[in-house]
mmCIF file of C-alpha atoms in Angstrom:
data_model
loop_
_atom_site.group_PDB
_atom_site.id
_atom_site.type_symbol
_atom_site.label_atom_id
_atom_site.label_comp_id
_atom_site.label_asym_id
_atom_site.label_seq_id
_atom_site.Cartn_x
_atom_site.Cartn_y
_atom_site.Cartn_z
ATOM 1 C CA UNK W 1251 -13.694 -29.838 3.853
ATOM 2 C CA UNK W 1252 -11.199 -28.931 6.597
ATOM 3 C CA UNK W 1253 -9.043 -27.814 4.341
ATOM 4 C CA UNK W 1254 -11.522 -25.603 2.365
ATOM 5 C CA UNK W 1255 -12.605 -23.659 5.955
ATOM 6 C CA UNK W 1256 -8.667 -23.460 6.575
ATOM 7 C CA UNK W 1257 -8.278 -21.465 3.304
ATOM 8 C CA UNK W 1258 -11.098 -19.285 3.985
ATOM 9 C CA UNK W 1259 -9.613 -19.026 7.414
ATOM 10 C CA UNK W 1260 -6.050 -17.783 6.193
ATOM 11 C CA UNK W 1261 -7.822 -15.371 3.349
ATOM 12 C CA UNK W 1262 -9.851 -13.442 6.018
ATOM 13 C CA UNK W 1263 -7.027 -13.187 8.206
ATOM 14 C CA UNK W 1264 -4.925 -11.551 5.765
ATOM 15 C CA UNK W 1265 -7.773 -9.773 3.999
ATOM 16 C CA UNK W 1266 -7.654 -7.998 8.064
ATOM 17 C CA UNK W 1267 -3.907 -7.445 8.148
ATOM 18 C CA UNK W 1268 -4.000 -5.796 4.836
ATOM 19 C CA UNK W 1269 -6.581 -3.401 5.537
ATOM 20 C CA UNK W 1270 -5.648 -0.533 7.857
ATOM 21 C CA UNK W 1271 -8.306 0.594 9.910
ATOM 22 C CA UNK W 1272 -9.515 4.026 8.775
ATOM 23 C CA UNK W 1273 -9.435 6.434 11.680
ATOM 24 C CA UNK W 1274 -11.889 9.219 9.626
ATOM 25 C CA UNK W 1275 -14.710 7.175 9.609
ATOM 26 C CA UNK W 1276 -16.506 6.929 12.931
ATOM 27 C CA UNK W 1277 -20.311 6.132 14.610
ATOM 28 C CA UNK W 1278 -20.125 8.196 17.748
ATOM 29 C CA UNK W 1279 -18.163 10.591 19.610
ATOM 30 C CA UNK W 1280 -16.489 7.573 21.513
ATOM 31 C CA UNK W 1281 -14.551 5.771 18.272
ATOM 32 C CA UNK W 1282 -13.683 9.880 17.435
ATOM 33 C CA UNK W 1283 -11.824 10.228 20.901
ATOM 34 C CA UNK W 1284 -10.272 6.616 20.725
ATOM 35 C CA UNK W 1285 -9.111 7.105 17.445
ATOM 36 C CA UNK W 1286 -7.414 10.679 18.497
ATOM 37 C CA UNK W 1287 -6.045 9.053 21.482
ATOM 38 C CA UNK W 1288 -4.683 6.119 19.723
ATOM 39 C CA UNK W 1289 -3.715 7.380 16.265
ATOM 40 C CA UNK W 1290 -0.929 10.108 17.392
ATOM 41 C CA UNK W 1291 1.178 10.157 14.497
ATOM 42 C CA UNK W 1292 -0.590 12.347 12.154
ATOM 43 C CA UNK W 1293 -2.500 16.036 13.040
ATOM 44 C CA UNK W 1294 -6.114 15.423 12.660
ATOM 45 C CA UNK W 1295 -8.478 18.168 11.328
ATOM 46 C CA UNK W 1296 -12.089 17.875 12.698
ATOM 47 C CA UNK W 1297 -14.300 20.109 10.649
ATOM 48 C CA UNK W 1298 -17.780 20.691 13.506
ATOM 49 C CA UNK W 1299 -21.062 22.550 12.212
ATOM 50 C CA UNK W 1300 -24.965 22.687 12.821
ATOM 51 C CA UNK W 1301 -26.679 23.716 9.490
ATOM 52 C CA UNK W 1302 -29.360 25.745 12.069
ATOM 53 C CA UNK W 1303 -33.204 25.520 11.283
ATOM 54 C CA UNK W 1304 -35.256 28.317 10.426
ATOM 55 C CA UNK W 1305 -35.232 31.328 8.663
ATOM 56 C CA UNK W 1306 -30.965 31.526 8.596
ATOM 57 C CA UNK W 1307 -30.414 28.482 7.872
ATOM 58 C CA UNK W 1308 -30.022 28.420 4.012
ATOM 59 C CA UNK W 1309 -27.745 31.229 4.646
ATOM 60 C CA UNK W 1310 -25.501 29.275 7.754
ATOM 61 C CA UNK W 1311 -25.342 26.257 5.540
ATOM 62 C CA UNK W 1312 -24.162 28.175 2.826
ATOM 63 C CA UNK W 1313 -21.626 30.188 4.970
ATOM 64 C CA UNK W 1314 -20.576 26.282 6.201
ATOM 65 C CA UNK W 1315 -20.377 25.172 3.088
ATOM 66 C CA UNK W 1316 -17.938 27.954 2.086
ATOM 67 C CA UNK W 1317 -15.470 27.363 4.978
ATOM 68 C CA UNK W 1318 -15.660 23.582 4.842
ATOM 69 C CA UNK W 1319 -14.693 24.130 0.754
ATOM 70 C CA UNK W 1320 -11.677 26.525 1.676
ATOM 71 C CA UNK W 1321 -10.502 24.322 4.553
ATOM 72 C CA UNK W 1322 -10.040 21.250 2.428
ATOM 73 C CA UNK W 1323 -8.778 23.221 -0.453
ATOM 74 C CA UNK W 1324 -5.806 24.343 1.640
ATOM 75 C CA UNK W 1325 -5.264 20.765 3.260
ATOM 76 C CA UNK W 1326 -4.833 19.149 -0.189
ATOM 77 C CA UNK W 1327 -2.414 17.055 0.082
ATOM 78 C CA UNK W 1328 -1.183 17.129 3.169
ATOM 79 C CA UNK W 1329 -0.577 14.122 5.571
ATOM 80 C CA UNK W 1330 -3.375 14.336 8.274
ATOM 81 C CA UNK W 1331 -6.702 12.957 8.974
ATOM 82 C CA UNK W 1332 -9.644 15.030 7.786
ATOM 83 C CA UNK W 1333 -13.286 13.933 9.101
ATOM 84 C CA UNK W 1334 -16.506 16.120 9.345
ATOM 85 C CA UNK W 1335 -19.087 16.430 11.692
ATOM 86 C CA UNK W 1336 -22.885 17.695 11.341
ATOM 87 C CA UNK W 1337 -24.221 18.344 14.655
ATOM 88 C CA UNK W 1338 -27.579 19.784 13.203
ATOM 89 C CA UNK W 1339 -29.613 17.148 14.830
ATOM 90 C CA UNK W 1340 -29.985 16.836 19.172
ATOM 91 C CA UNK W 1341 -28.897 12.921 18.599
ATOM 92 C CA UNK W 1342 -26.301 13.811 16.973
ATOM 93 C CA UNK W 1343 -25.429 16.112 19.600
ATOM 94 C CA UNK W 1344 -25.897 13.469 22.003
ATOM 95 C CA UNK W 1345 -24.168 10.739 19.942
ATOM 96 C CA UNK W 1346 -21.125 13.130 19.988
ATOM 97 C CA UNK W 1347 -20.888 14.476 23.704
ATOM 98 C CA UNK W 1348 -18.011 12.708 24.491
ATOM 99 C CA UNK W 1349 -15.827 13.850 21.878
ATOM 100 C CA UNK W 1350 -17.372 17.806 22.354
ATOM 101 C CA UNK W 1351 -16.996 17.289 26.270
ATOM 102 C CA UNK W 1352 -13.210 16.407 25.679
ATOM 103 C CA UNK W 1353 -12.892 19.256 23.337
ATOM 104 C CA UNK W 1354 -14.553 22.279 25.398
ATOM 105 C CA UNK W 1355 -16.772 22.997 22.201
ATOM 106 C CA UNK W 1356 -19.129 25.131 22.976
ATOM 107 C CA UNK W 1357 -22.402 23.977 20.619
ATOM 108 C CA UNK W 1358 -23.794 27.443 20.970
ATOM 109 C CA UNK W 1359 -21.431 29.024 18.536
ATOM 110 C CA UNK W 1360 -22.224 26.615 15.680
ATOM 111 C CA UNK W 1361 -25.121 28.820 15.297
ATOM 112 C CA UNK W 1362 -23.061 31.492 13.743
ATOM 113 C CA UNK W 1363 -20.587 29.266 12.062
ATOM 114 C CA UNK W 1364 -18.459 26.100 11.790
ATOM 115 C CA UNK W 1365 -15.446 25.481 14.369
ATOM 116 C CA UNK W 1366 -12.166 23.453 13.001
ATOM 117 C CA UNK W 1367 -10.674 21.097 15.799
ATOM 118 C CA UNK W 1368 -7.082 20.952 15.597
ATOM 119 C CA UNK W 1369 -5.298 17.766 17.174
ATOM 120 C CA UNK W 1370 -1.691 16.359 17.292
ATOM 121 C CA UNK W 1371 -0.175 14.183 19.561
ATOM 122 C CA UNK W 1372 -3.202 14.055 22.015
ATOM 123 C CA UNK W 1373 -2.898 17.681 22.302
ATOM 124 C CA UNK W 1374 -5.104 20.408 20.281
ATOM 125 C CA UNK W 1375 -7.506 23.428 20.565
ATOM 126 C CA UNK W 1376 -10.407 24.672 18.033
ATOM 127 C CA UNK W 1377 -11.000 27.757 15.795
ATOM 128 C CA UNK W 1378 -14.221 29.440 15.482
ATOM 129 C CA UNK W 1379 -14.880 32.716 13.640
ATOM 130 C CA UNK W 1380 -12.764 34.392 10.753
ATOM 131 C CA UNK W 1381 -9.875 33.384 9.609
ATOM 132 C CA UNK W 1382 -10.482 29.492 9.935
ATOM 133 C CA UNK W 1383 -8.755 28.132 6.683
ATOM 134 C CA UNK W 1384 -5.366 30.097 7.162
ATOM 135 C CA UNK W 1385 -4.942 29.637 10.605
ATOM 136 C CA UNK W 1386 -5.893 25.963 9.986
ATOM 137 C CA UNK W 1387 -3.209 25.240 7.429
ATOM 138 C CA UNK W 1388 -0.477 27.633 10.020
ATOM 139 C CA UNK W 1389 -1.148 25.234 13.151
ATOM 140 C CA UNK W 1390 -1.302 21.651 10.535
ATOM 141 C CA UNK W 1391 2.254 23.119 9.101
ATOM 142 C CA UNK W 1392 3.041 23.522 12.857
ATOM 143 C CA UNK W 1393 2.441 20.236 13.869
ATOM 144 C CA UNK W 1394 4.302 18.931 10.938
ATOM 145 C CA UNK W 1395 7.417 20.824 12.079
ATOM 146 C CA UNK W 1396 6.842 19.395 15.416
ATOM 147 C CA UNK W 1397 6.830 15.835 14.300
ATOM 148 C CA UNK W 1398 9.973 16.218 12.343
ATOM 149 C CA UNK W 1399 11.862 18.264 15.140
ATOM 150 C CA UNK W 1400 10.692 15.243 17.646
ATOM 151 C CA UNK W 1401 11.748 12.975 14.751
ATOM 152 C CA UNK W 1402 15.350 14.082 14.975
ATOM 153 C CA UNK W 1403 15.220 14.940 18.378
ATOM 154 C CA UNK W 1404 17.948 12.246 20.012
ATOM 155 C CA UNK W 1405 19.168 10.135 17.013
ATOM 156 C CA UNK W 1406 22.606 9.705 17.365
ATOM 157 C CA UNK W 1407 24.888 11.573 14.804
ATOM 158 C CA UNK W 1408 27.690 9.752 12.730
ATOM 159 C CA UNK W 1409 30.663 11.921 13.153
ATOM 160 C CA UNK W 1410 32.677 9.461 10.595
ATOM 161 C CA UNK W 1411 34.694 6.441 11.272
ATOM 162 C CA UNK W 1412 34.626 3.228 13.498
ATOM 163 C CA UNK W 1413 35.160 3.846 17.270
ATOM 164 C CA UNK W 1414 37.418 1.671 18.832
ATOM 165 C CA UNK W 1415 37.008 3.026 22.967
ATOM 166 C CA UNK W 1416 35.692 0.843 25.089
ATOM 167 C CA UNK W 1417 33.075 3.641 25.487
ATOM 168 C CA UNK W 1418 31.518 2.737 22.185
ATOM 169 C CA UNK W 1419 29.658 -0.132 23.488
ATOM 170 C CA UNK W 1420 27.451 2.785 25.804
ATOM 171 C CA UNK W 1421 24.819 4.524 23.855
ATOM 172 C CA UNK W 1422 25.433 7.857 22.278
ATOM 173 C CA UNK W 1423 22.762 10.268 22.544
ATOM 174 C CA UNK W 1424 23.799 13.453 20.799
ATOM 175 C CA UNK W 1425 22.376 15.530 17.940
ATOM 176 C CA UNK W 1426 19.494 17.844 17.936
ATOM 177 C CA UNK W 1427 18.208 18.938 14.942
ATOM 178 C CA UNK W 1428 16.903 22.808 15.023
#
């Protein structure tokens, strides 16, 4: 019977290993900002919007809609994290205020449409207003520039043979990449 638990032990361990966590999936504005803090490697696009009540709302949700479409059309297949959030509700609002505090959002202006939040490398801004899918794709291409020029940034270069100075047994620490 020990054995048996052992086994089921050892599969749930690996069964955990194996499966990455998946940083687009979160309860509250507090996992959001964790993940951003912790998962630095890749730009994250946060797509923000409040479908409105009332008489304009068919019409905002529409407009949302729209963007939202366009923004992930011009992200396909790019190597970032995409999530979504609906802020319609007040507990959503309220489930979220960390990550909207950290981000300067201002909720007001999800009345007239959505806001993209851009973030790589703990750094980021948002976009609100016209132009939101280009300019989305512009600053994600950015980013991925970034990455690679901090990629290359410091490797050392192989300028072709062995070295034989006592020197060689330092560090070298040429080679930028622009």
């Amino acid at each position: 019977i020990k054995m048996k638990y052992s086994l089921v032990l050892a599969f749930l361990f690996i069964g955990a290993v194996i499966c990455a966590y998946d940083y687009s999936h979160h309860q509250d504005g507090h996992e959001l900002t964790v993940a951003l803090r912790d998962e630095t490697e890749k730009a994250w696009v946060i797509f923000v919007e409040s479908n409105g009540e009332g008489d304009d709302a068919d019409k905002l949700r529409a407009q949302n809609k729209q963007v939202k479409s366009a923004v992930k059309n011009s992200l396909y297949n790019e190597d970032i994290f995409y999530t979504e959030l609906d802020l319609t509700t007040e507990d959503d609002q309220k489930k979220y205020k960390e990550f909207t505090d950290l981000a300067k959002l201002d909720l007001e202006l999800l009345k007239e449409g959505p806001t993209v939040v851009l973030v790589y490398d703990k750094k980021g801004y948002w976009i609100h207003g016209a132009g939101i899918p280009q300019e989305t794709v512009d600053t994600v291409h950015s980013f991925i520039i970034q990455k690679q020029e901090s990629d290359n940034r410091n490797q050392p270069i192989s300028i072709g043979g062995p070295v034989k100075h006592p020197s060689s047994y330092q560090s070298f620490g040429g080679g930028y990449s622009r």
